[in-house]
Amino acid sequence: MGDLFVLAEHRQGELREITFEMLSKAPEVAKELGGDVVTVLLGSGVDAFAEKLAAYSDKVLYVDDPLFADYNSDKYQKVLAELLKTHKPDVFMVGHTTQGVDMAPALAVELKLPMVTDVMDIHFSDGKLSPVRQYYSGKVNADFGFKGDPPYLLTIREASFEIVEGSKQGAIEKVESPLKEDLDYRRFIEYIEAEVGDVDITQSEILVAVGRGIREDKNMTLIEDLAKAIGADICGSRAATDAGWLPHDRQVGTSGRVVKPKLYIAIGISGAFQHLAGMKGAKTIVAINKDPDAPIFTEADYAIIDDLFKVVPKLTEKITELKG
Amino acid sequence: MKTFVCIKRVPDTSEAEVKVDATGKEVDSSRFSFDINDADNYAVEEAILIKEAKEGTVQVICLGPKDADVMIRMALAKGGDSAIRVEDPRIFAKDPLQVAKVLAATIKQEGDFDLVLTGCMSADNWNMAVGVALAEELGVPHAAMVNKVEVLDGKVKVNRELEGGLSEVLEVSLPAVLTIQTGINEPRYAPIRGIRAAQKKELKVLGLDDLGVAEDEVSEANSLIELMQMYVPELESKAEIIEGEPEEKAEIMAQKLVKGGLL
Ligand SMILES: Cc1cc2nc3c(=O)[nH]c(=O)nc-3n(C[C@H](O)[C@H](O)[C@H](O)COP(=O)(O)OP(=O)(O)OC[C@H]3O[C@@H](n4cnc5c(N)ncnc54)[C@H](O)[C@@H]3O)c2cc1C
Ligand SMILES: Nc1ncnc2c1ncn2[C@@H]1O[C@H](COP(=O)(O)O)[C@@H](O)[C@H]1O
């Protein structure tokens, strides 16, 4: 009988959504394993978090110590390694987030844990745990199995599981931190908040979004013309902001902004999950892409499978005509 | 500063049709075009910027086939000093922890170092794991998803990019491994003179035996994970597909937007 451990993720005084996404899938997984859902929480002054997490867990194990005031992968690794050695769960779920991926692979190496990262679904076949992940721009899936001994470490992709309200009343157990001193080789200094530019795209009603498909800076005029014709603000994929075609505050996605406009027109964007996570809340989505297999079409309401250089100028022209 | 930078040759599948091959565990890559992994290109640039500011060397490391030499020479042309390519059919490259072991063994046999840079993610495998696992194998601290690096005395001050545009500033002591996020700098083009010079720079090719790594540490049979099957998922789309010539599509879409009250 093995338990399922889930690492609670929090930052700047808030539990992050990934925590509840994992905990929403957890009961199903724990049932197959024949064990409990145990949430592991490390923080400072986090009694309230523990209470909240108890509603989603059979047990909350938590360390409350000023050493954990801010996230630090190395400190987490030290404590988690001890907890895993003591409790020997079957499975340990960690968010495939900037916190999780900064820590999980090192923990796996230290304890020789079998690990599959960026897991987007979890199946059981013949009673055996089988995580699903993707390869090649999200165009193929792969089912994995484990050969080594548990605990099995999974990093879970954000927004893979829908959040369902917790109704458990798990026990809350405080554990003494096995870490007694601060580490001197990795020091947190401060957070730097996202820069705010001239336009706040999270407030825009209509967005024209551009990706690598536009190819060059000089082609941006096509996008600007369309945006002007429909009164839209311009945003883009990470590829577009990395290339310098747009300022960073116009980036949509997990590492950019989450937008919820009335209308989102995605042009030459493939639809990597990091991008989709930022725009799938848009009311109506139009996608223009020449690749029929582009994942962006899974979120689109209207699909134009064609060359953007042929379609976009005409679209601008027709809209201008119709609006007269 | 003695810096290593790990680069991988990956296919560009953003526009390609992807089909699973006869083994059911890999895709048919015969028609893909390949190049340096996006994040690794930024890591190379960062390594060279550090060398330009602080002096020292940049050594390029790649686990990959002979075809990767073109990309490796490009990194040398931009300012890398020498390179090691590891190739051995016994390595199970789908397990990031095995890859990290091989890279660690390669770096260790070159002696001391100050900094190892990797990309934060490989575009084909999407593990986001090799760099951080490599740090643990080497027994040095790390920071993942780095979008700013400042080399100080005996340590680096880095910004880690978090979700939603937030960053975190950290100080990490050297030697260390940093995984580099795209957008951290503007990767240069290789100068013509550099391309010529690169042909003369050392590019060693090593296998497991040269590295003193036992096959059972890195082989598929001894991996703790098993890739059971690959398949193309059903694309579930509720989208209305607009048909016609490009001009007709534009016309239909314009009608829907304007008349449908979407604007
Ligand atoms: C930690 C991390 C965080 C990330 N965060 C984000 C994020 O917040 N937001 C984000 O967007 N990405 C993010 N990414 C990057 C993401 O993984 C993708 O690399 C990125 O979204 C790709 O951008 P793209 O769709 O513009 O480019 P590509 O994936 O290269 O796609 C270009 C598309 O254009 C199409 N195209 C090309 N030419 C034409 C043409 N003539 N006509 C029509 N279509 C054409 C192609 O078919 C292709 O689908 C992140 C990555 C990491 C590792
Ligand atoms: N075969 C390889 N050769 C050299 N470096 C690699 C290799 N595989 C992964 N890496 C490095 O590890 C980073 C992260 O890869 P991954 O964990 O697979 O997403 C890449 O950006 C590379 O810098």
XYZ file of C-alpha atoms and ligand atoms in Angstrom:
663
model
C 0.000 0.000 0.000
C 1.599 3.166 -1.145
C 0.618 6.750 -0.611
C 0.547 9.546 -3.114
C 2.509 12.609 -2.076
C 1.679 15.954 -3.657
C 3.897 18.995 -3.210
C 1.939 22.158 -2.437
C 3.244 25.110 -4.407
C 2.863 28.654 -3.173
C 4.413 32.026 -3.784
C 4.029 35.500 -2.372
C 1.401 34.422 0.122
C -0.770 32.422 -2.242
C -1.214 28.758 -2.984
C -0.769 28.330 -6.725
C -3.404 26.730 -8.929
C -1.198 23.815 -9.925
C -1.486 22.582 -6.326
C -5.244 22.215 -6.613
C -5.009 20.782 -10.124
C -2.771 17.998 -8.838
C -4.941 17.482 -5.774
C -8.029 17.190 -7.957
C -6.515 14.278 -9.865
C -4.901 12.825 -6.751
C -7.836 10.850 -5.240
C -8.210 8.831 -8.442
C -4.504 7.996 -8.486
C -4.358 7.259 -4.755
C -7.308 4.894 -5.086
C -5.459 2.860 -7.716
C -2.389 2.823 -5.510
C -4.492 1.831 -2.525
C -3.054 4.610 -0.397
C -3.734 8.095 0.894
C -3.365 11.524 -0.619
C -0.696 13.256 1.441
C -0.004 16.914 0.731
C 3.440 18.172 1.598
C 3.715 21.844 2.440
C 6.887 23.759 3.224
C 6.626 27.381 4.259
C 6.742 29.968 6.977
C 3.566 31.014 8.758
C 1.447 28.693 6.643
C -1.111 27.322 9.128
C -3.920 28.713 6.995
C -2.569 26.950 3.902
C -2.447 23.677 5.802
C -6.093 24.099 6.814
C -7.114 24.809 3.261
C -5.149 21.867 1.845
C -6.690 19.494 4.388
C -9.927 19.738 2.414
C -8.136 18.066 -0.511
C -6.001 15.579 1.407
C -6.142 12.597 3.705
C -3.179 14.114 5.439
C -1.176 17.312 5.297
C 2.442 17.051 6.313
C 3.908 20.452 6.884
C 7.064 22.179 7.854
C 6.595 25.680 9.196
C 9.927 27.384 9.526
C 11.329 30.839 8.723
C 13.943 29.090 6.565
C 11.114 28.495 4.084
C 9.874 32.059 3.855
C 10.858 32.086 0.184
C 11.086 29.219 -2.245
C 14.555 27.704 -2.577
C 15.049 24.530 -4.605
C 18.023 23.311 -2.602
C 16.281 23.723 0.734
C 13.192 21.999 -0.615
C 15.314 19.168 -1.956
C 16.946 18.612 1.434
C 13.649 18.371 3.292
C 11.795 16.408 0.617
C 14.588 13.849 0.363
C 14.230 13.192 4.097
C 10.441 12.980 3.940
C 10.521 10.581 0.993
C 13.079 8.371 2.699
C 11.012 8.228 5.881
C 7.543 7.828 4.408
C 8.303 5.916 1.201
C 5.263 6.928 -0.826
C 4.591 5.222 -4.167
C 4.238 8.399 -6.162
C 5.331 11.993 -5.692
C 3.645 14.670 -7.787
C 5.358 18.036 -8.232
C 4.247 20.864 -10.514
C 6.028 21.142 -13.861
C 6.430 24.801 -13.023
C 9.378 27.125 -12.627
C 9.597 25.898 -9.030
C 9.144 22.218 -9.790
C 11.547 21.881 -12.699
C 14.200 23.754 -10.739
C 14.113 21.066 -8.044
C 12.616 17.725 -9.163
C 15.418 16.508 -11.485
C 18.038 17.061 -8.766
C 15.896 15.205 -6.236
C 15.508 12.345 -8.728
C 19.273 12.104 -9.178
C 19.944 12.283 -5.446
C 17.513 9.509 -4.524
C 17.725 7.607 -7.829
C 14.009 8.063 -8.379
C 12.394 7.042 -11.640
C 11.110 10.324 -13.080
C 8.857 11.395 -15.923
C 8.506 15.140 -16.481
C 5.835 17.323 -18.041
C 3.109 14.769 -17.444
C -0.241 15.787 -18.904
C -2.275 12.718 -18.017
C -2.049 9.689 -15.795
C -3.419 6.267 -16.656
C -3.212 2.882 -15.073
C -2.754 -0.167 -17.245
C -2.939 -3.563 -15.550
C -2.825 -1.719 -12.272
C 0.449 -0.064 -13.217
C 1.005 3.667 -13.233
C 1.416 5.034 -16.740
C 2.029 8.748 -17.208
C 1.433 10.390 -20.580
C 3.662 13.119 -21.980
C 4.303 14.767 -25.332
C 7.145 15.076 -27.790
C 7.855 17.110 -30.915
C 5.948 20.370 -30.492
C 3.118 18.472 -28.845
C 2.412 16.511 -32.000
C 2.891 13.039 -30.529
C 2.015 11.560 -27.169
C 3.958 8.870 -25.383
C 2.816 6.473 -22.697
C 5.433 5.674 -20.109
C 5.855 2.938 -17.570
C 8.193 2.584 -14.599
C 10.755 -0.119 -14.095
C 12.587 0.990 -10.984
C 11.334 1.004 -7.419
C 9.049 3.731 -6.076
C 8.700 6.511 -5.203
C 7.979 7.534 -8.786
C 8.450 11.218 -9.401
C 6.101 12.995 -11.783
C 6.190 16.656 -12.700
C 2.690 17.664 -13.740
C 1.974 20.124 -16.541
C -0.150 23.097 -15.554
C -3.818 23.160 -16.552
C -3.853 19.412 -17.235
C -6.486 18.648 -14.632
C -9.619 20.548 -13.806
C -9.977 21.784 -10.264
C -12.755 20.211 -8.231
C -13.620 21.582 -4.809
C -12.158 19.477 -2.002
C -14.452 17.895 0.569
C -12.043 15.920 2.718
C -11.048 16.695 6.260
C -7.515 15.439 6.317
C -5.358 15.247 9.387
C -2.779 17.985 9.759
C 0.644 16.992 10.968
C 3.455 19.431 11.600
C 6.933 18.049 11.133
C 10.189 19.425 12.390
C 12.401 20.709 9.587
C 15.377 18.423 9.076
C 17.168 21.479 7.749
C 18.604 23.557 10.573
C 20.636 26.210 8.828
C 20.312 28.427 5.849
C 22.335 27.423 2.783
C 25.065 29.774 1.713
C 25.417 28.654 -1.913
C 22.043 29.726 -3.207
C 20.526 32.886 -1.821
C 17.189 34.456 -2.661
C 17.493 38.219 -3.028
C 14.186 39.562 -4.286
C 11.285 39.333 -6.686
C 11.057 41.666 -9.622
C 7.502 42.301 -10.733
C 6.545 42.128 -14.392
C 7.117 45.315 -16.319
C 4.037 47.222 -17.353
C 4.058 48.771 -20.779
C 1.878 51.293 -22.553
C -0.916 48.787 -23.137
C -2.186 46.281 -20.590
C -3.170 43.353 -22.804
C -4.969 41.630 -19.935
C -7.575 44.397 -20.274
C -7.882 44.367 -24.075
C -11.226 43.436 -25.638
C -9.772 42.472 -28.979
C -6.297 41.052 -29.514
C -4.369 40.219 -32.647
C -1.640 37.772 -31.675
C 1.387 37.082 -33.810
C 3.939 34.264 -33.783
C 7.082 33.066 -35.476
C 5.105 32.502 -38.687
C 5.400 36.230 -39.479
C 9.124 35.562 -39.962
C 10.571 39.079 -39.959
C 10.135 42.385 -38.244
C 9.232 44.126 -41.482
C 6.189 41.890 -41.928
C 4.731 43.209 -38.695
C 3.026 45.938 -40.722
C 0.530 43.289 -41.886
C -0.403 42.675 -38.283
C -0.483 46.372 -37.437
C -2.799 47.072 -40.367
C -5.234 44.367 -39.291
C -5.126 45.520 -35.681
C -5.872 49.083 -36.753
C -8.777 47.981 -38.951
C -10.483 46.149 -36.096
C -9.424 48.311 -33.162
C -7.304 45.579 -31.590
C -4.200 45.604 -29.454
C -1.260 43.487 -30.579
C 0.240 40.676 -28.561
C 2.213 37.580 -29.420
C 3.835 34.283 -28.649
C 7.131 34.018 -26.862
C 8.837 33.493 -30.203
C 7.607 36.945 -31.266
C 8.765 38.710 -28.113
C 12.103 36.837 -27.964
C 12.765 37.984 -31.523
C 12.154 41.562 -30.443
C 9.168 42.103 -32.745
C 7.106 42.983 -29.687
C 7.957 44.174 -26.170
C 7.967 41.504 -23.439
C 4.836 42.775 -21.775
C 2.913 41.771 -24.906
C 3.716 38.085 -24.486
C 0.778 35.767 -23.905
C 1.206 32.505 -22.021
C 2.483 30.935 -18.831
C 5.589 33.077 -18.686
C 3.708 36.071 -20.072
C 0.195 37.312 -19.464
C -3.079 35.455 -19.205
C -5.608 37.238 -21.397
C -9.392 36.892 -21.706
C -10.485 39.106 -24.596
C -13.768 38.899 -26.481
C -11.841 38.081 -29.641
C -8.359 36.629 -30.107
C -6.918 36.255 -33.600
C -3.821 34.020 -33.529
C -1.649 34.413 -36.611
C 1.299 32.104 -37.331
C 1.269 30.709 -33.800
C 1.636 26.942 -33.371
C -0.098 26.796 -29.999
C 2.467 25.360 -27.599
C 0.784 24.546 -24.285
C 2.585 27.443 -22.640
C 0.860 29.723 -25.118
C -2.556 28.049 -24.959
C -2.588 28.381 -21.177
C -2.521 32.147 -21.632
C -5.310 32.564 -24.159
C -7.772 29.717 -23.997
C -10.063 31.820 -21.863
C -10.739 34.134 -24.818
C -14.401 34.148 -25.826
C -13.892 33.694 -29.547
C -10.652 32.462 -31.050
C -9.691 32.690 -34.709
C -6.521 30.845 -35.743
C -4.656 31.376 -38.991
C -1.952 28.776 -39.596
C -0.826 26.833 -42.641
C -0.206 23.634 -40.661
C -3.462 21.662 -40.229
C -1.894 19.798 -37.281
C -0.998 22.942 -35.335
C -2.251 22.519 -31.742
C -3.640 26.079 -31.816
C -6.640 24.653 -33.709
C -7.677 22.641 -30.647
C -8.666 25.879 -28.960
C -9.957 27.732 -32.008
C -13.555 28.531 -32.871
C -12.644 29.435 -36.443
C -9.807 27.761 -38.303
C -8.182 29.261 -41.364
C -5.681 26.712 -42.625
C -3.664 28.747 -45.076
C -0.716 31.019 -45.711
C -1.007 34.046 -43.477
C 0.705 36.232 -46.071
C -2.172 35.550 -48.460
C -4.984 35.687 -45.932
C -4.145 38.509 -43.549
C -3.904 41.406 -46.047
C -7.176 40.302 -47.643
C -8.838 39.992 -44.266
C -7.813 43.549 -43.424
C -9.077 44.754 -46.787
C -12.450 42.986 -46.531
C -13.073 44.125 -42.978
C -12.257 47.712 -43.907
C -14.706 47.484 -46.830
C -17.485 45.965 -44.754
C -17.089 48.442 -41.946
C -17.182 51.167 -44.606
C 36.061 31.790 -16.448
C 36.029 28.277 -17.746
C 32.603 27.644 -19.188
C 30.954 24.623 -20.742
C 27.854 24.940 -22.862
C 25.667 21.938 -23.703
C 23.951 22.025 -27.050
C 21.580 19.627 -28.724
C 20.591 19.095 -32.326
C 16.807 19.009 -32.622
C 14.295 18.767 -35.455
C 12.041 21.697 -36.259
C 8.620 20.101 -36.055
C 6.597 23.298 -35.759
C 5.417 22.989 -39.353
C 6.249 19.347 -40.104
C 3.932 16.418 -40.286
C 4.923 14.006 -37.541
C 4.426 10.264 -37.963
C 5.304 7.434 -35.625
C 7.768 4.967 -37.136
C 7.616 1.161 -37.299
C 9.048 0.694 -33.795
C 6.075 2.575 -32.354
C 8.479 4.294 -29.994
C 9.986 7.004 -32.150
C 8.912 9.213 -35.008
C 10.080 9.084 -38.593
C 12.564 11.932 -38.738
C 13.794 11.404 -42.285
C 12.089 14.537 -43.574
C 12.741 16.892 -40.694
C 15.142 19.785 -40.858
C 17.463 19.976 -37.871
C 19.265 22.768 -36.092
C 20.562 23.795 -32.702
C 17.911 23.762 -29.979
C 16.470 27.261 -29.578
C 17.342 27.738 -25.894
C 20.851 26.322 -26.472
C 21.493 28.977 -29.082
C 20.905 31.575 -26.363
C 23.117 29.591 -23.969
C 25.979 29.675 -26.491
C 25.604 33.436 -26.876
C 25.558 33.937 -23.105
C 28.703 31.827 -22.716
C 30.480 33.904 -25.346
C 29.310 37.182 -23.790
C 30.731 36.007 -20.458
C 34.015 35.066 -22.113
C 34.200 38.467 -23.786
C 33.608 40.234 -20.476
C 35.672 38.047 -18.146
C 38.099 36.205 -20.418
C 38.517 32.434 -20.228
C 37.274 29.641 -22.443
C 34.041 28.232 -23.795
C 33.861 24.513 -24.476
C 30.939 23.091 -26.386
C 29.471 19.712 -25.467
C 26.976 17.770 -27.485
C 25.551 14.297 -27.253
C 24.437 13.552 -30.773
C 25.159 12.179 -34.232
C 27.836 13.260 -36.701
C 25.304 15.515 -38.418
C 25.489 17.694 -35.315
C 29.011 18.743 -36.284
C 27.661 21.547 -38.485
C 25.873 23.100 -35.549
C 28.858 22.541 -33.274
C 31.186 24.290 -35.766
C 28.753 27.221 -35.813
C 29.084 27.572 -32.039
C 32.861 27.450 -32.434
C 32.669 30.072 -35.176
C 30.837 32.406 -32.841
C 33.590 32.162 -30.248
C 33.657 28.687 -28.724
C 37.195 27.372 -28.209
C 36.815 23.634 -28.581
C 34.148 20.967 -28.609
C 33.398 17.438 -27.559
C 30.730 15.391 -29.236
C 29.646 12.204 -27.535
C 28.151 9.518 -29.688
C 27.333 6.016 -28.598
C 24.358 3.912 -29.664
C 24.103 2.402 -26.188
C 22.920 5.659 -24.610
C 19.149 5.943 -24.047
C 18.563 9.568 -24.933
C 14.860 9.554 -24.036
C 15.782 9.418 -20.357
C 16.981 12.884 -19.308
C 18.688 11.437 -16.237
C 20.843 9.192 -18.436
C 21.693 12.110 -20.702
C 22.706 14.134 -17.653
C 25.011 11.317 -16.530
C 26.786 11.264 -19.879
C 27.172 15.051 -19.987
C 28.462 15.061 -16.399
C 31.060 12.394 -17.180
C 32.176 14.390 -20.217
C 32.613 17.584 -18.227
C 34.340 15.804 -15.331
C 37.025 14.322 -17.502
C 37.910 17.826 -18.707
C 38.769 18.890 -15.173
C 37.559 21.908 -13.220
C 35.073 24.452 -14.444
C 33.390 27.623 -13.287
C 30.139 27.515 -15.144
C 28.036 25.105 -17.174
C 25.245 26.549 -19.281
C 22.456 24.481 -20.793
C 19.199 25.456 -22.420
C 16.150 25.295 -20.161
C 14.322 22.913 -22.481
C 14.978 20.815 -25.555
C 12.370 21.456 -28.225
C 11.930 17.795 -29.161
C 11.800 16.202 -25.708
C 10.474 19.043 -23.560
C 11.928 17.486 -20.417
C 13.224 20.617 -18.726
C 15.300 18.224 -16.698
C 18.786 17.652 -18.095
C 20.397 20.869 -16.795
C 19.213 20.545 -13.195
C 20.002 16.806 -13.126
C 23.453 17.604 -14.516
C 24.099 20.006 -11.636
C 23.276 17.283 -9.135
C 25.517 14.803 -10.963
C 28.339 17.328 -10.843
C 27.599 18.150 -7.215
C 27.311 21.894 -7.782
C 24.477 24.400 -7.236
C 22.181 25.463 -10.046
C 19.486 27.849 -11.147
C 16.936 27.012 -13.825
C 15.192 29.285 -16.319
C 17.729 32.044 -16.117
C 17.101 35.227 -18.103
C 19.895 37.413 -16.740
C 23.423 36.586 -15.611
C 25.931 38.806 -13.850
C 29.269 37.236 -12.967
C 30.587 38.431 -9.593
C 33.506 37.290 -7.507
C 33.081 33.560 -6.861
C 29.368 33.713 -7.566
C 26.780 34.702 -10.122
C 23.794 36.935 -9.646
C 20.991 35.641 -11.827
C 17.373 36.357 -12.586
C 15.133 33.336 -12.857
C 12.062 33.806 -14.961
C 8.928 32.699 -13.117
C 5.331 32.538 -14.281
C 3.411 35.603 -15.381
C 6.418 37.798 -16.125
C 7.633 37.726 -12.505
C 11.361 37.174 -11.906
C 13.376 36.094 -8.936
C 16.878 37.381 -8.231
C 19.317 34.877 -6.750
C 22.975 34.601 -5.915
C 24.516 31.238 -6.645
C 28.110 30.327 -5.833
C 30.477 29.064 -8.506
C 30.997 26.544 -9.920
C 27.366 26.228 -10.945
C 25.017 25.073 -13.670
C 22.546 27.559 -15.149
C 19.745 26.616 -17.511
C 19.198 29.453 -19.927
C 15.798 30.707 -21.038
C 15.177 32.028 -24.560
C 15.219 35.795 -24.992
C 18.082 36.384 -22.509
C 20.251 37.979 -25.230
C 20.397 38.438 -28.990
C 22.293 35.497 -30.474
C 24.844 36.701 -33.004
C 25.425 35.359 -36.475
C 28.721 33.589 -37.001
C 31.206 35.934 -38.693
C 32.723 34.606 -41.935
C 36.202 34.767 -40.461
C 34.986 32.794 -37.467
C 33.543 30.102 -39.699
C 36.917 29.581 -41.318
C 38.716 29.572 -37.977
C 36.225 27.094 -36.564
C 37.317 24.411 -39.023
C 40.689 24.347 -37.292
C 39.377 24.185 -33.734
C 39.419 20.926 -31.858
C 36.299 18.755 -32.021
C 36.783 15.510 -30.122
C 34.405 12.612 -30.606
C 34.071 10.297 -27.618
C 32.117 7.191 -26.712
C 31.131 5.646 -23.396
C 34.398 3.737 -23.112
C 36.439 6.934 -23.477
C 34.355 8.482 -20.718
C 34.666 5.512 -18.427
C 30.888 5.243 -18.194
C 29.511 1.722 -17.951
C 26.826 0.794 -20.425
C 24.443 -0.291 -17.684
C 24.429 3.218 -16.227
C 22.968 4.796 -19.319
C 21.343 2.148 -21.473
C 17.668 1.742 -22.242
C 17.571 -1.637 -20.492
C 18.768 -0.034 -17.285
C 16.687 3.110 -17.398
C 14.160 3.339 -14.570
C 11.519 4.500 -17.024
C 10.132 2.846 -20.099
C 8.698 4.514 -23.152
C 5.938 2.080 -24.027
C 4.396 3.640 -27.086
C 4.192 6.809 -29.099
C 1.110 7.826 -30.987
C -0.381 10.810 -32.728
C -3.241 11.984 -30.520
C -6.633 12.718 -31.980
C -6.817 16.478 -32.368
C -10.072 17.435 -30.794
C -11.210 20.637 -32.324
C -14.566 22.306 -32.185
C -13.405 24.839 -34.731
C -15.397 25.739 -37.784
C -13.006 25.319 -40.683
C -13.241 28.148 -43.174
C -12.905 26.700 -46.680
C -11.984 28.212 -50.031
C -9.181 30.077 -51.736
C -7.265 32.445 -49.454
C -9.275 35.411 -50.668
C -12.583 33.621 -50.101
C -11.519 32.583 -46.629
C -10.687 36.182 -45.835
C -14.062 37.312 -47.149
C -16.017 34.709 -45.158
C -14.082 35.465 -41.991
C -14.528 39.205 -42.442
C -18.293 38.696 -42.789
C -18.420 36.626 -39.628
C -16.430 39.146 -37.664
C -18.239 42.256 -38.813
C -21.779 40.947 -39.217
C -21.567 38.477 -36.343
C -20.924 41.338 -33.963
C -17.515 40.029 -32.948
C -15.878 43.393 -33.492
C 9.498 27.816 -19.499
C 8.878 28.193 -20.805
C 7.879 29.131 -20.802
C 7.284 29.504 -21.989
N 6.303 30.436 -21.955
C 5.685 30.786 -23.094
C 4.650 31.774 -23.085
O 4.296 32.335 -22.043
N 4.059 32.085 -24.255
C 4.409 31.492 -25.439
O 3.822 31.829 -26.470
N 5.393 30.576 -25.478
C 6.039 30.224 -24.342
N 7.059 29.321 -24.396
C 7.560 28.878 -25.723
C 6.712 27.827 -26.365
O 7.145 26.553 -25.922
C 6.874 27.887 -27.901
O 8.236 27.752 -28.236
C 6.348 29.192 -28.507
O 5.047 29.462 -28.029
C 6.337 29.073 -30.016
O 5.917 30.279 -30.600
P 5.234 30.303 -32.024
O 3.968 29.531 -31.990
O 5.143 31.717 -32.439
O 6.327 29.624 -32.962
P 6.378 28.192 -33.643
O 6.071 27.123 -32.670
O 7.634 28.148 -34.388
O 5.148 28.218 -34.644
C 5.082 29.004 -35.793
C 3.791 28.625 -36.504
O 3.615 29.470 -37.627
C 3.077 28.707 -38.678
N 3.441 29.367 -39.937
C 4.678 29.549 -40.441
N 4.618 30.220 -41.604
C 3.300 30.458 -41.832
C 2.598 31.109 -42.889
N 3.228 31.670 -43.927
N 1.254 31.160 -42.807
C 0.582 30.595 -41.763
N 1.203 29.986 -40.751
C 2.544 29.922 -40.781
C 3.683 27.345 -38.521
O 2.872 26.344 -39.140
C 3.772 27.197 -37.008
O 2.645 26.512 -36.498
C 7.689 28.926 -23.219
C 8.692 27.972 -23.214
C 9.291 27.613 -22.030
C 10.391 26.588 -22.074
N 21.853 15.336 -26.317
C 22.204 16.470 -25.694
N 23.437 17.022 -25.926
C 23.794 18.173 -25.313
N 22.994 18.842 -24.473
C 21.763 18.345 -24.215
C 21.320 17.130 -24.798
N 20.053 16.900 -24.361
C 19.732 17.926 -23.545
N 20.769 18.791 -23.452
C 20.819 20.063 -22.708
O 19.814 20.064 -21.714
C 18.875 21.109 -21.957
C 17.507 20.700 -21.474
O 17.030 19.576 -22.176
P 15.749 18.758 -21.725
O 15.900 18.445 -20.286
O 15.745 17.544 -22.604
O 14.552 19.622 -21.977
C 18.992 21.409 -23.434
O 18.576 22.718 -23.708
C 20.502 21.202 -23.656
O 21.237 22.334 -23.260
